[in-house]
XYZ file of C-alpha atoms in Angstrom:
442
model
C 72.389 2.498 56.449
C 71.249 3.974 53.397
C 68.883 1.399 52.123
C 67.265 1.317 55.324
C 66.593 4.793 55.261
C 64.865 4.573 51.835
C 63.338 1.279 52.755
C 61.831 3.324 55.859
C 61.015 6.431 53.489
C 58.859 4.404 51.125
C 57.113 2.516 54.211
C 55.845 5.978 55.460
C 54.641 6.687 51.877
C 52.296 3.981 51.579
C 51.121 4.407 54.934
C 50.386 8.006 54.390
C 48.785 6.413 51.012
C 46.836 4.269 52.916
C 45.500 6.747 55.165
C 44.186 9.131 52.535
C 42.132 6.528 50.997
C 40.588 5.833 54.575
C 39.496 9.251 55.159
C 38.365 9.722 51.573
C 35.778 6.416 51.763
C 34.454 8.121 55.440
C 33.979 11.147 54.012
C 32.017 9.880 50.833
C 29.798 7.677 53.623
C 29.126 11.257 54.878
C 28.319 13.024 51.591
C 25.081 14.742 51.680
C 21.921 12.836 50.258
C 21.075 14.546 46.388
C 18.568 16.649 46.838
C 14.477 15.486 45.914
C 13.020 15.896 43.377
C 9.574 18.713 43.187
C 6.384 17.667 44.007
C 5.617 17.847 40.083
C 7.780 15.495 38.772
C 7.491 11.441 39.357
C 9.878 9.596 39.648
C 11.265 7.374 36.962
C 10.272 3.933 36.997
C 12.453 1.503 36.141
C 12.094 -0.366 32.803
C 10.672 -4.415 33.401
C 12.618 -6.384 31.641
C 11.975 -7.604 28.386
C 10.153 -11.333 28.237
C 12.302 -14.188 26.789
C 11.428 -15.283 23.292
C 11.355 -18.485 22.562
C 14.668 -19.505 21.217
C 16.378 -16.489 22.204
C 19.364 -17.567 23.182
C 20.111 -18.822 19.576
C 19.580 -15.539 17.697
C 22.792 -13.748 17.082
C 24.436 -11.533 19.841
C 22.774 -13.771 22.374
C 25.909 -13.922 24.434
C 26.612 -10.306 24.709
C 25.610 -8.834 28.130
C 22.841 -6.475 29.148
C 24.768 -3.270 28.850
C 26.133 -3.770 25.822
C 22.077 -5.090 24.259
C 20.125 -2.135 22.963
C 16.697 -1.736 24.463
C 14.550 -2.490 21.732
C 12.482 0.283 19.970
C 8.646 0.996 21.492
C 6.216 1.834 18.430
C 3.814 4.315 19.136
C 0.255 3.069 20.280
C -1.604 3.735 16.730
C -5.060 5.225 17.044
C -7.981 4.330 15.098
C -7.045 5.007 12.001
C -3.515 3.680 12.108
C -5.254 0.619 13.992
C -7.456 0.205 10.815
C -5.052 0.513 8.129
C -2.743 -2.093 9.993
C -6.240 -4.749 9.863
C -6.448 -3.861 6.352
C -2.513 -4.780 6.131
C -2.531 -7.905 6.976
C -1.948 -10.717 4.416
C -1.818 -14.630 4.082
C 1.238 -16.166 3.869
C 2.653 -16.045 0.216
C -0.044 -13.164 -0.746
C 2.175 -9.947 -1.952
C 2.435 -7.074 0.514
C 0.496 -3.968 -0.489
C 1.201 -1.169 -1.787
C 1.534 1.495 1.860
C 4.233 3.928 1.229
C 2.297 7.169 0.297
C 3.825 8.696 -2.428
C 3.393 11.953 -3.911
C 1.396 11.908 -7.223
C 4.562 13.290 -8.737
C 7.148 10.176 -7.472
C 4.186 7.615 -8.990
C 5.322 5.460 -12.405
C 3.573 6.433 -15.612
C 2.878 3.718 -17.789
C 1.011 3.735 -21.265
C -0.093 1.276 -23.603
C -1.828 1.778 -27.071
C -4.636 -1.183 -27.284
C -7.024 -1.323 -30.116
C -8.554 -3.994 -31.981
C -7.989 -7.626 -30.116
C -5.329 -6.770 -28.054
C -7.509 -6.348 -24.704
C -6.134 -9.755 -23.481
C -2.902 -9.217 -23.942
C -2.486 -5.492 -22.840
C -4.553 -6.689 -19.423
C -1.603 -9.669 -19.024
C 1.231 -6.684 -19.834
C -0.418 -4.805 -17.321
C -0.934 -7.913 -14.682
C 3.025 -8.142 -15.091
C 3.819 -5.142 -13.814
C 1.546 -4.805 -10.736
C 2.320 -8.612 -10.143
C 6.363 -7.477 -9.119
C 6.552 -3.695 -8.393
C 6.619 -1.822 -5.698
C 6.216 1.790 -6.183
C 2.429 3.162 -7.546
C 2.115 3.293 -11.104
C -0.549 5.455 -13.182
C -1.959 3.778 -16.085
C -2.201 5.685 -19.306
C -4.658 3.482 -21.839
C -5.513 4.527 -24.872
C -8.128 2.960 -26.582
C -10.571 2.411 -28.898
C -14.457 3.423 -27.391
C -15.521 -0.238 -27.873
C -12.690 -1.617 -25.517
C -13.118 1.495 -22.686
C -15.745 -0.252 -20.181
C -14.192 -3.787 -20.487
C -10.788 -2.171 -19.550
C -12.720 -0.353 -16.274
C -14.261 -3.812 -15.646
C -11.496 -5.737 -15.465
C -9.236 -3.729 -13.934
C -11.538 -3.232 -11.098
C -12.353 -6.959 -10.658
C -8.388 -7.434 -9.422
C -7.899 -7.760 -5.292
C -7.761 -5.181 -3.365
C -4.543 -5.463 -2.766
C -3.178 -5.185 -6.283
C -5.590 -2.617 -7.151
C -4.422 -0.311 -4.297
C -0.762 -0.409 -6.436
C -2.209 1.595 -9.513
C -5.026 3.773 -10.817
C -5.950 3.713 -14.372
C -6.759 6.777 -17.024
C -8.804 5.517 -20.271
C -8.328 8.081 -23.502
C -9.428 7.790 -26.888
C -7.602 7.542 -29.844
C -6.825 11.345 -30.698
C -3.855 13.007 -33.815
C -3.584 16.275 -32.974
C -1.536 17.025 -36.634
C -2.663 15.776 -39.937
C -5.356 13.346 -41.074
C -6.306 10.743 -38.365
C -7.364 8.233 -40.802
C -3.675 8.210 -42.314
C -2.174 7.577 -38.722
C -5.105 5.538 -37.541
C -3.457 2.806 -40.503
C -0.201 3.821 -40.020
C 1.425 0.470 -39.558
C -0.566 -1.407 -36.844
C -4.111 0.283 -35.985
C -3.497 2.754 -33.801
C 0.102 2.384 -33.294
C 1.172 5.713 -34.153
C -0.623 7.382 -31.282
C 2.630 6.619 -29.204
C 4.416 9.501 -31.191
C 1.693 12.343 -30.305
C 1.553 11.094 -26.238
C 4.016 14.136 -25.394
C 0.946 16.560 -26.411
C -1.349 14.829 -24.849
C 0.228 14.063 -21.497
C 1.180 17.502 -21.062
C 0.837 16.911 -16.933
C 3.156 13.857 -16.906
C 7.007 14.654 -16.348
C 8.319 11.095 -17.466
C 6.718 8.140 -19.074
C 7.218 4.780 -20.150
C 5.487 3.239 -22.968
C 5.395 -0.310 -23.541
C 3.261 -1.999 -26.499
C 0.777 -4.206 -25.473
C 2.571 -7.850 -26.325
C 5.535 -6.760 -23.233
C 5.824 -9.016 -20.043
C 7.470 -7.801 -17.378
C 9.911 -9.960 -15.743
C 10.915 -7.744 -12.969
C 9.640 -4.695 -11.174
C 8.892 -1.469 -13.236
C 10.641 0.574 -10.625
C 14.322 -0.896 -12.357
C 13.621 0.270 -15.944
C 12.598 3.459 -14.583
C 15.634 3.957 -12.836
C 17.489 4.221 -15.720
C 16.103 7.704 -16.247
C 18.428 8.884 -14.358
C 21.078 7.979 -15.962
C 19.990 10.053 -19.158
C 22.865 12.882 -19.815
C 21.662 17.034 -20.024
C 20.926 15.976 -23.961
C 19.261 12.612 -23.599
C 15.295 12.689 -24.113
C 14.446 8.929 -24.471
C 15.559 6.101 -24.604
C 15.319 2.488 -26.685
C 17.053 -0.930 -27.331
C 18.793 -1.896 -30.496
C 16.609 -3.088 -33.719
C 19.215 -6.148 -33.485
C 22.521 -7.003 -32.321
C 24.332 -8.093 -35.103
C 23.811 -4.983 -38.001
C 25.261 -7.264 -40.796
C 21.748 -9.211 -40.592
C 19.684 -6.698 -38.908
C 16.805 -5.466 -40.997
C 17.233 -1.720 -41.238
C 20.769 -2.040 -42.398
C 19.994 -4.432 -44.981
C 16.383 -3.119 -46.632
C 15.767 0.145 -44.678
C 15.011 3.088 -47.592
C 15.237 5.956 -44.892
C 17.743 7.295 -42.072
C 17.824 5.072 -38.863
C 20.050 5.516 -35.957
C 22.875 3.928 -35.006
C 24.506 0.993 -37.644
C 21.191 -1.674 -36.560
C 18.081 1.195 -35.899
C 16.253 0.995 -32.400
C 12.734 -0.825 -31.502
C 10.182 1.471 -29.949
C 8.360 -1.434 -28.471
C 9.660 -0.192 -25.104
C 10.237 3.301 -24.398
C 11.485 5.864 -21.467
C 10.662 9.097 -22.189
C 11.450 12.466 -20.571
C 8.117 14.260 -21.532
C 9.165 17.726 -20.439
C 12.484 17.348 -22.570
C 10.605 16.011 -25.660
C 8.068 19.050 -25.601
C 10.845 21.831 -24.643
C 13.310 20.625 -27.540
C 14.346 21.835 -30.794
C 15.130 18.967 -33.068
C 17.272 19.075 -36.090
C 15.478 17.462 -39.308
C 15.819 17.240 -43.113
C 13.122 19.430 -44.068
C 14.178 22.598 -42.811
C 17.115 24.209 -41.371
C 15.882 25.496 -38.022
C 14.911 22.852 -35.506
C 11.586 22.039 -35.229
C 9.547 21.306 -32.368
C 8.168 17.885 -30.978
C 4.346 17.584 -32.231
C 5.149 20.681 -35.520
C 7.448 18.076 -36.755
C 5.285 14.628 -36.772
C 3.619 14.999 -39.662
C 5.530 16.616 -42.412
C 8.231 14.135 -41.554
C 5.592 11.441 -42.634
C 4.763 13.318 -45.442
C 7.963 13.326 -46.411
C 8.949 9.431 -45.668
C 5.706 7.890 -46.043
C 6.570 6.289 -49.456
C 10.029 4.660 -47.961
C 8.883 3.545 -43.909
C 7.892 0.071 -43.453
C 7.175 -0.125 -39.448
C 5.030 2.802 -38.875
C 5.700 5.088 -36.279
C 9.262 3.088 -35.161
C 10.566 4.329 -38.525
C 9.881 7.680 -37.769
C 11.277 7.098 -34.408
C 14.979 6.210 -36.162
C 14.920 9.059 -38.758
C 14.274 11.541 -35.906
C 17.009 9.783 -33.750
C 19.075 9.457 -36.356
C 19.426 13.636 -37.238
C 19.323 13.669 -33.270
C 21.714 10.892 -31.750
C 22.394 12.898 -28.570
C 19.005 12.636 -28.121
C 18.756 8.857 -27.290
C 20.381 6.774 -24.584
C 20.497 2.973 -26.041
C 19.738 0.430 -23.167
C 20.913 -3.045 -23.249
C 18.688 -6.074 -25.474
C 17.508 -7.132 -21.886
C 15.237 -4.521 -21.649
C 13.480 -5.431 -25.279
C 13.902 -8.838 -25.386
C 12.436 -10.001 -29.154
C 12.414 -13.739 -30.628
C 15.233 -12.240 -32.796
C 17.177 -12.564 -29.706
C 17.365 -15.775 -30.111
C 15.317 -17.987 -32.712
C 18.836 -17.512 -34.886
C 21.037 -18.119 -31.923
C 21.437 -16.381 -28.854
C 22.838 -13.248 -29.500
C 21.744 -10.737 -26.386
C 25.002 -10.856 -24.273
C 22.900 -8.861 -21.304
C 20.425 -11.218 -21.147
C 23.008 -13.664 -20.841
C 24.500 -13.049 -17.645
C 21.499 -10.570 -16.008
C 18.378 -12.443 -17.125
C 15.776 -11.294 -19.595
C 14.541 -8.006 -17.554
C 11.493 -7.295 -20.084
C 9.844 -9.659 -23.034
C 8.886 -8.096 -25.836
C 6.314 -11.194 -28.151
C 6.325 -9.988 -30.950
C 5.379 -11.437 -34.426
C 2.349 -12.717 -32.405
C 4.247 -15.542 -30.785
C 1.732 -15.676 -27.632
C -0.901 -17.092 -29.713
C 1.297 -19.554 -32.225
C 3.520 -22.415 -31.799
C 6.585 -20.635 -33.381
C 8.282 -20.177 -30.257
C 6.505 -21.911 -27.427
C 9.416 -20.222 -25.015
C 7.277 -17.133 -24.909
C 4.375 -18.310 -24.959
C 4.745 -20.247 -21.922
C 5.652 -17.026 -20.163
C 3.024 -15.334 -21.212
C 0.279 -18.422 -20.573
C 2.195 -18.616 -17.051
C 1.434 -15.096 -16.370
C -2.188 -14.652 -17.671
C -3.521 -17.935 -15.851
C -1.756 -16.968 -12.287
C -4.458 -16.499 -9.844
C -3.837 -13.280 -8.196
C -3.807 -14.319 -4.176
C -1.811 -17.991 -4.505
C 2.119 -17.782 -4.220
C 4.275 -17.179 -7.077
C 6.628 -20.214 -6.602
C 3.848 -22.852 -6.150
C 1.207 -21.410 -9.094
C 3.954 -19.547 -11.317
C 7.367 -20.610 -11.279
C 7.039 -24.378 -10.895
C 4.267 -24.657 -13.409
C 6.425 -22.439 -16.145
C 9.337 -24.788 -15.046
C 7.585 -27.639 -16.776
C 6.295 -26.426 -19.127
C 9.828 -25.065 -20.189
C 11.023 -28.872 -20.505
C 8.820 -29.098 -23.658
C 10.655 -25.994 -25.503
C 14.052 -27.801 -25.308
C 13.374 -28.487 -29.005
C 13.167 -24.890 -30.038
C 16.955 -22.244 -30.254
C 14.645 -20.354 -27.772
C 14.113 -23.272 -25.203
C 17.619 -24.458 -25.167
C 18.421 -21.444 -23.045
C 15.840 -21.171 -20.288
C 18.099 -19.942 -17.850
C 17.966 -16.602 -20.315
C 14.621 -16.712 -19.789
C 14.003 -18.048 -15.940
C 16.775 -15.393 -13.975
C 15.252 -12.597 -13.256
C 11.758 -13.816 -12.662
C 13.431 -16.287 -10.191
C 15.120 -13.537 -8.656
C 12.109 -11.651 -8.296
C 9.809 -13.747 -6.905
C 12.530 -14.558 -4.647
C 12.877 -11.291 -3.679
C 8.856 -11.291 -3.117
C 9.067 -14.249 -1.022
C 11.944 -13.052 1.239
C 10.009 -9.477 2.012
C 6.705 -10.962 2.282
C 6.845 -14.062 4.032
C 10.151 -14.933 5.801
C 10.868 -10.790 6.698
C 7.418 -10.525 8.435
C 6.885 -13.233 10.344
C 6.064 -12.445 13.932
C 8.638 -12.740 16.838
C 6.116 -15.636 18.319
C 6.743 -18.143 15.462
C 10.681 -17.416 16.311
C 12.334 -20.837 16.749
């Protein structure tokens, strides 16, 4: 009797369930209609659907269903102008994008180079280097000899448009601003020792990076001059190691002066915080106060001009050396010399990263000492601007490579190849593959 009562009890339950939902549905038939909209605002249209690539269905998330697809992003309809810069945007093929972003004068790379006597070829192939792979804008800093000022303009306004667009170039003359120019004009190589007084003369550039004129560039600028940042509250500048291995590095075997560190450091390439460099007070061995950037430069030469063998990079080490805080050492990478490797490979960095930036010096361009780098740079100079890197570059330095094999410097071309693989890589994926239109989607 029981469970029929609570059968019976759970049948009027669902019935009276039952019923509710009923009235509920009728009553949302009856709801009221929303009310219109005002006479001022249409109504929404709805969205056509997006046309069907060709190949669609292969790209990934294919399968996913409508709702769970994101509409893809409208651009804004450009105007004239914007219709006219993208026209003047548009590239072959292979050809490297142009430089758009707009960058504040401020954000630009600085860049200067010391070029006098018959170094015009070589400082235009440095400079061809590092428009050839970089991205942000750079500001040239040249400083020259009078004789060499309108074939630098020339040339460097004969490149494409499109490289040209990634730089502008400043011409100076050859100016000391302490002592007797003659002395520093022969100070070592000719005009070699302006690179010391470029922290009075800049006086408008933050930051700076100075390169002699026998660098290549194996990868963008914009990676050395990253490493500004890390420079500590101390650091002012920074260089690579004279050598790796002091024992038979030349400043601890013959130098007759202070140098930094147990090997000394190669100026050929280096970052410098301007503003740092003209704000400091640097401890010396002439006096017992510290001494100011440009009041310093010349009675330290006075003082060590009997004992310095390279020049201005001597005076470079004896100032680093009564300043070590001063410096932050980068890896051999970034200053890659023959000495890296005519004795035996002995650059670790450049080992496993690549050689980032070639340094030819001893005037190994133009001999057969160590074809290595002189294939690099021949590769480099004879590049026509507008072909592609792989077909007119890379391939071409390839084979010639396979006739250094001979040479300590040849038996390790991958040293030599990494990073300029990777980069032009790099160039290739962003400019070709990354920009090719949704039409030519397979």
């Amino acid at each position: 009797m029981k469970l029929r009562n609570k059968a019976a009890a759970l049948l009027l339950l669902a019935l009276a369930a039952l019923l509710l939902a009923l009235l509920s549905l009728r009553a949302g038939r009856a709801a009221p209609a929303p009310l219109s909209r005002p006479a001022s605002t249409p109504p929404r249209r709805a969205a056509p659907a997006p046309a069907r690539l060709p190949g669609w269905s292969a790209l990934p998330g294919a399968g996913l269903s409508a709702r769970r697809r994101r509409p893809p992003r409208l651009r804004p309809r450009a105007g004239r102008r914007g219709a006219v810069s993208l026209r003047k945007s548009a590239r072959r093929p292979g050809e490297l994008r142009s430089f758009q972003a707009v960058l504040p004068p401020e954000l630009w790379i600085h860049l200067a180079v010391v070029a006098c006597g018959n170094r015009l070829e070589e400082t235009l192939v440095m400079l061809k280097s590092a428009v050839l792979f970089s991205h942000r804008k750079m500001q040239f800093h040249i400083f020259t000899e009078e004789s060499l000022k309108p074939e630098f303009d020339k040339q460097l306004r004969q490149w494409p448009d499109s490289y040209t667009k990634k730089f502008e170039h400043r011409i100076y003359p050859i100016t000391f601003s302490a002592g007797n120019p003659q002395e520093w004009k022969k100070l070592f190589k000719p005009c070699a020792a302006q690179r010391l007084f470029l922290p009075v003369i800049l006086r408008d550039v933050d930051s700076l990076l100075y390169v002699d004129t026998d660098v290549l560039f194996l990868r963008p600028v914009d990676d050395i001059w990253k490493l500004l940042r890390q420079f500590n509250s101390t650091q002012l500048a920074a260089m690579a190691p004279e050598h790796e291995i002091p024992k038979i590095g030349w400043y601890s075997r013959f130098a007759r002066h202070p140098f930094y560190g147990s090997a000394g450091v190669n100026s050929g390439v280096m970052l410098m915080n301007l503003t740092r460099i003209r704000s400091a007070q640097f401890k010396n061995s002439m006096i017992s106060t510290g001494l100011a950037w440009e009041d310093m430069l010349y009675p330290l030469y006075q003082k060590y001009k009997n004992a310095i063998t390279w020049g201005d990079q001597d005076l470079l080490n004896i100032i680093f050396y009564f300043n070590p805080e001063c410096l932050y050492v980068f890896p051999c990478q970034w200053n890659y010399r023959p000495d890296h490797c005519m004795y035996g490979s002995n650059c670790r960095e450049a080992e496993r990263e690549g050689v980032s930036v070639l340094h030819g010096n001893r005037g190994v361009y133009h001999d057969e000492k160590q074809p290595t780098f002189k294939a690099l740079y021949e590769a480099i100079r004879d590049f026509p601007f507008q072909d592609n890197l792989f077909q007119s570059m890379y391939y071409p330095l390839q084979l010639k490579f396979l006739e250094t094999v001979h040479t300590l410097c040849g038996r390790i071309p991958q040293v030599f190849l990494k990073q300029i693989e990777k980069t032009m890589k790099r160039a290739y994926e962003k400019h070709v593959i990354i920009h090719v239109g949704p039409n030519q989607m397979h």
